């Protein structure tokens, strides 16, 4: 699976982050390349000519329960995150998404879009255990770029897919931005390669 990300966070002026100047062949500086659960995630910046803005993407090619890549210098309690992604392959799952209010690699909220299941789902992960909270049926085509966005304010979260509202949910498990970044790119269910392109914050 190939994913590209544009991450936007509302609470301050918008910042867009991409990997175009990052050194190829390794995780980008300022990010913690890790996973939730077992296995071994492999995150690296690579060139991809299909990226929304060229040349680079962040690719996950290892095998782990839930590979995650955390931006270490971000902390946001209320705002939004947005990611652009493209699902390429995968027999078990073809899904990518964003995490917010992450405390660490085992505690966070995550919303993801799945091209095999054609849905958008929101979860919380507590002590490494992921629990589905709500899902919506949405067509998620493979080999096409999509945009997934989560707006979060206090205990209310809204998830949009390609500019259309997909679902809303209220929860108070993680109330604070946390000491780890509240922004995270996540690629679910390898062993499928995933790539993220650019992230924006606000």
C-alpha positions as semicolon CSV with decimal commas, in nm:
position;residue;x (nm);y (nm);z (nm)
1;X;0,000;0,000;0,000
2;X;0,122;0,347;-0,082
3;X;0,012;0,639;0,131
4;X;0,091;1,005;0,106
5;X;0,012;1,247;0,382
6;X;-0,079;1,609;0,414
7;X;-0,128;1,672;0,782
8;X;-0,298;1,990;0,897
9;X;-0,353;2,090;1,256
10;X;-0,579;2,374;1,362
11;X;-0,498;2,576;1,671
12;X;-0,221;2,792;1,532
13;X;-0,111;2,890;1,179
14;X;-0,112;2,596;0,946
15;X;0,219;2,419;0,891
16;X;0,271;2,179;0,603
17;X;0,535;1,912;0,639
18;X;0,668;1,704;0,354
19;X;0,962;1,471;0,306
20;X;1,102;1,625;-0,012
21;X;1,424;1,744;0,154
22;X;1,463;1,446;0,384
23;X;1,748;1,204;0,334
24;X;1,634;0,901;0,137
25;X;1,668;0,549;0,273
26;X;1,596;0,626;0,639
27;X;1,316;0,763;0,859
28;X;1,282;1,142;0,846
29;X;1,451;1,350;1,111
30;X;1,212;1,460;1,386
31;X;0,998;1,149;1,362
32;X;0,989;0,834;1,574
33;X;0,948;0,536;1,340
34;X;0,792;0,261;1,547
35;X;0,488;0,035;1,583
36;X;0,211;-0,077;1,812
37;X;0,225;-0,450;1,883
38;X;0,463;-0,710;1,749
39;X;0,675;-0,736;1,436
40;X;0,919;-0,491;1,286
41;X;0,807;-0,177;1,106
42;X;1,046;-0,036;0,845
43;X;0,996;0,331;0,770
44;X;1,208;0,513;0,512
45;X;1,189;0,816;0,286
46;X;1,183;0,711;-0,080
47;X;1,124;0,878;-0,413
48;X;0,781;0,834;-0,574
49;X;0,678;0,998;-0,900
50;X;0,309;0,972;-0,811
51;X;0,337;1,189;-0,499
52;X;0,105;1,493;-0,491
53;X;0,417;1,708;-0,467
54;X;0,738;1,544;-0,575
55;X;0,972;1,379;-0,517
56;X;0,958;1,197;-0,182
57;X;0,722;0,991;0,029
58;X;0,755;0,813;0,363
59;X;0,724;0,440;0,305
60;X;0,656;0,155;0,547
61;X;0,769;-0,182;0,414
62;X;0,811;-0,399;0,723
63;X;0,577;-0,634;0,905
64;X;0,419;-0,526;1,232
65;X;0,077;-0,527;1,393
66;X;0,029;-0,151;1,351
67;X;0,327;0,045;1,216
68;X;0,318;0,406;1,333
69;X;0,544;0,704;1,274
70;X;0,522;0,982;1,534
71;X;0,622;1,343;1,483
72;X;0,821;1,416;1,795
73;X;0,801;1,798;1,804
74;X;0,422;1,830;1,780
75;X;0,171;1,868;2,059
76;X;-0,191;1,959;1,991
77;X;-0,496;1,922;2,208
78;X;-0,761;2,073;1,980
79;X;-0,739;2,121;1,605
80;X;-0,728;1,900;1,300
81;X;-0,501;1,660;1,117
82;X;-0,526;1,576;0,750
83;X;-0,345;1,317;0,543
84;X;-0,337;1,229;0,173
85;X;-0,288;0,864;0,097
86;X;-0,296;0,610;-0,183
87;X;-0,362;0,241;-0,121
88;X;-0,168;0,019;-0,361
89;X;-0,169;-0,341;-0,240
90;X;-0,247;-0,578;0,045
91;X;-0,453;-0,895;0,085
92;X;-0,543;-0,859;0,453
93;X;-0,590;-0,484;0,460
94;X;-0,518;-0,171;0,260
95;X;-0,556;0,107;0,511
96;X;-0,387;0,425;0,621
97;X;-0,479;0,704;0,855
98;X;-0,385;0,954;1,121
99;X;-0,344;0,951;1,497
100;X;-0,406;1,237;1,737
101;X;-0,350;1,303;2,107
102;X;-0,087;1,032;2,116
103;X;0,077;0,972;2,450
104;X;0,310;0,712;2,303
105;X;0,305;0,432;2,047
106;X;0,054;0,237;2,258
107;X;-0,195;0,508;2,357
108;X;-0,376;0,729;2,104
109;X;-0,681;0,786;1,889
110;X;-0,666;0,677;1,526
111;X;-0,892;0,716;1,224
112;X;-0,822;0,510;0,915
113;X;-0,967;0,445;0,571
114;X;-0,958;0,090;0,432
115;X;-0,963;0,020;0,058
116;X;-1,040;-0,351;0,098
117;X;-1,331;-0,299;0,337
118;X;-1,449;0,032;0,187
119;X;-1,495;0,204;0,519
120;X;-1,366;0,476;0,746
121;X;-1,324;0,375;1,110
122;X;-1,227;0,547;1,432
123;X;-1,052;0,364;1,717
124;X;-0,879;0,426;2,042
125;X;-0,567;0,235;2,138
126;X;-0,506;0,187;2,509
127;X;-0,197;0,009;2,636
128;X;-0,142;-0,131;2,288
129;X;-0,495;-0,267;2,246
130;X;-0,698;-0,118;1,962
131;X;-1,077;-0,098;1,997
132;X;-1,313;0,003;1,717
133;X;-1,553;0,276;1,823
134;X;-1,741;0,371;1,507
135;X;-1,730;0,307;1,132
136;X;-1,895;0,434;0,816
137;X;-1,923;0,271;0,475
138;X;-1,726;0,477;0,224
139;X;-1,583;0,384;-0,116
140;X;-1,203;0,385;-0,081
141;X;-1,060;0,309;-0,425
142;X;-0,717;0,152;-0,458
143;X;-0,453;0,327;-0,669
144;X;-0,613;0,667;-0,618
145;X;-0,514;0,953;-0,391
146;X;-0,756;1,027;-0,108
147;X;-0,773;1,279;0,177
148;X;-0,856;1,178;0,533
149;X;-0,911;1,447;0,796
150;X;-0,996;1,448;1,165
151;X;-1,120;1,759;1,346
152;X;-1,102;1,734;1,723
153;X;-1,230;1,978;1,986
154;X;-1,252;1,876;2,352
155;X;-1,427;1,537;2,350
156;X;-1,584;1,568;2,003
157;X;-1,423;1,428;1,687
158;X;-1,531;1,455;1,325
159;X;-1,380;1,246;1,045
160;X;-1,399;1,353;0,680
161;X;-1,304;1,159;0,369
162;X;-1,230;1,339;0,043
163;X;-1,395;1,652;0,181
164;X;-1,718;1,477;0,286
165;X;-1,815;1,418;0,647
166;X;-1,791;1,044;0,722
167;X;-1,861;1,011;1,094
168;X;-1,857;1,182;1,433
169;X;-1,777;1,047;1,777
170;X;-1,743;1,170;2,136
171;X;-1,492;1,029;2,386
172;X;-1,289;1,143;2,686
173;X;-1,017;0,877;2,707
174;X;-0,736;1,112;2,598
175;X;-0,815;1,468;2,701
176;X;-0,469;1,620;2,669
177;X;-0,225;1,662;2,385
178;X;0,016;1,434;2,570
179;X;0,393;1,437;2,597
180;X;0,429;1,255;2,266
181;X;0,317;1,415;1,942
182;X;-0,052;1,441;1,887
183;X;0,013;1,388;1,518
184;X;0,098;1,052;1,384
185;X;0,092;0,875;1,053
186;X;-0,020;0,519;1,072
187;X;-0,018;0,238;0,821
188;X;-0,221;-0,061;0,927
189;X;-0,187;-0,431;0,870
190;X;0,135;-0,492;0,683
191;X;0,322;-0,672;0,522
192;X;0,217;-0,415;0,268
193;X;0,437;-0,117;0,181
194;X;0,290;0,218;0,277
195;X;0,415;0,565;0,198
196;X;0,324;0,909;0,331
197;X;0,410;1,216;0,134
198;X;0,361;1,543;0,322
199;X;0,216;1,661;0,646
200;X;0,084;1,999;0,743
201;X;0,021;2,130;1,091
202;X;-0,173;2,414;1,230
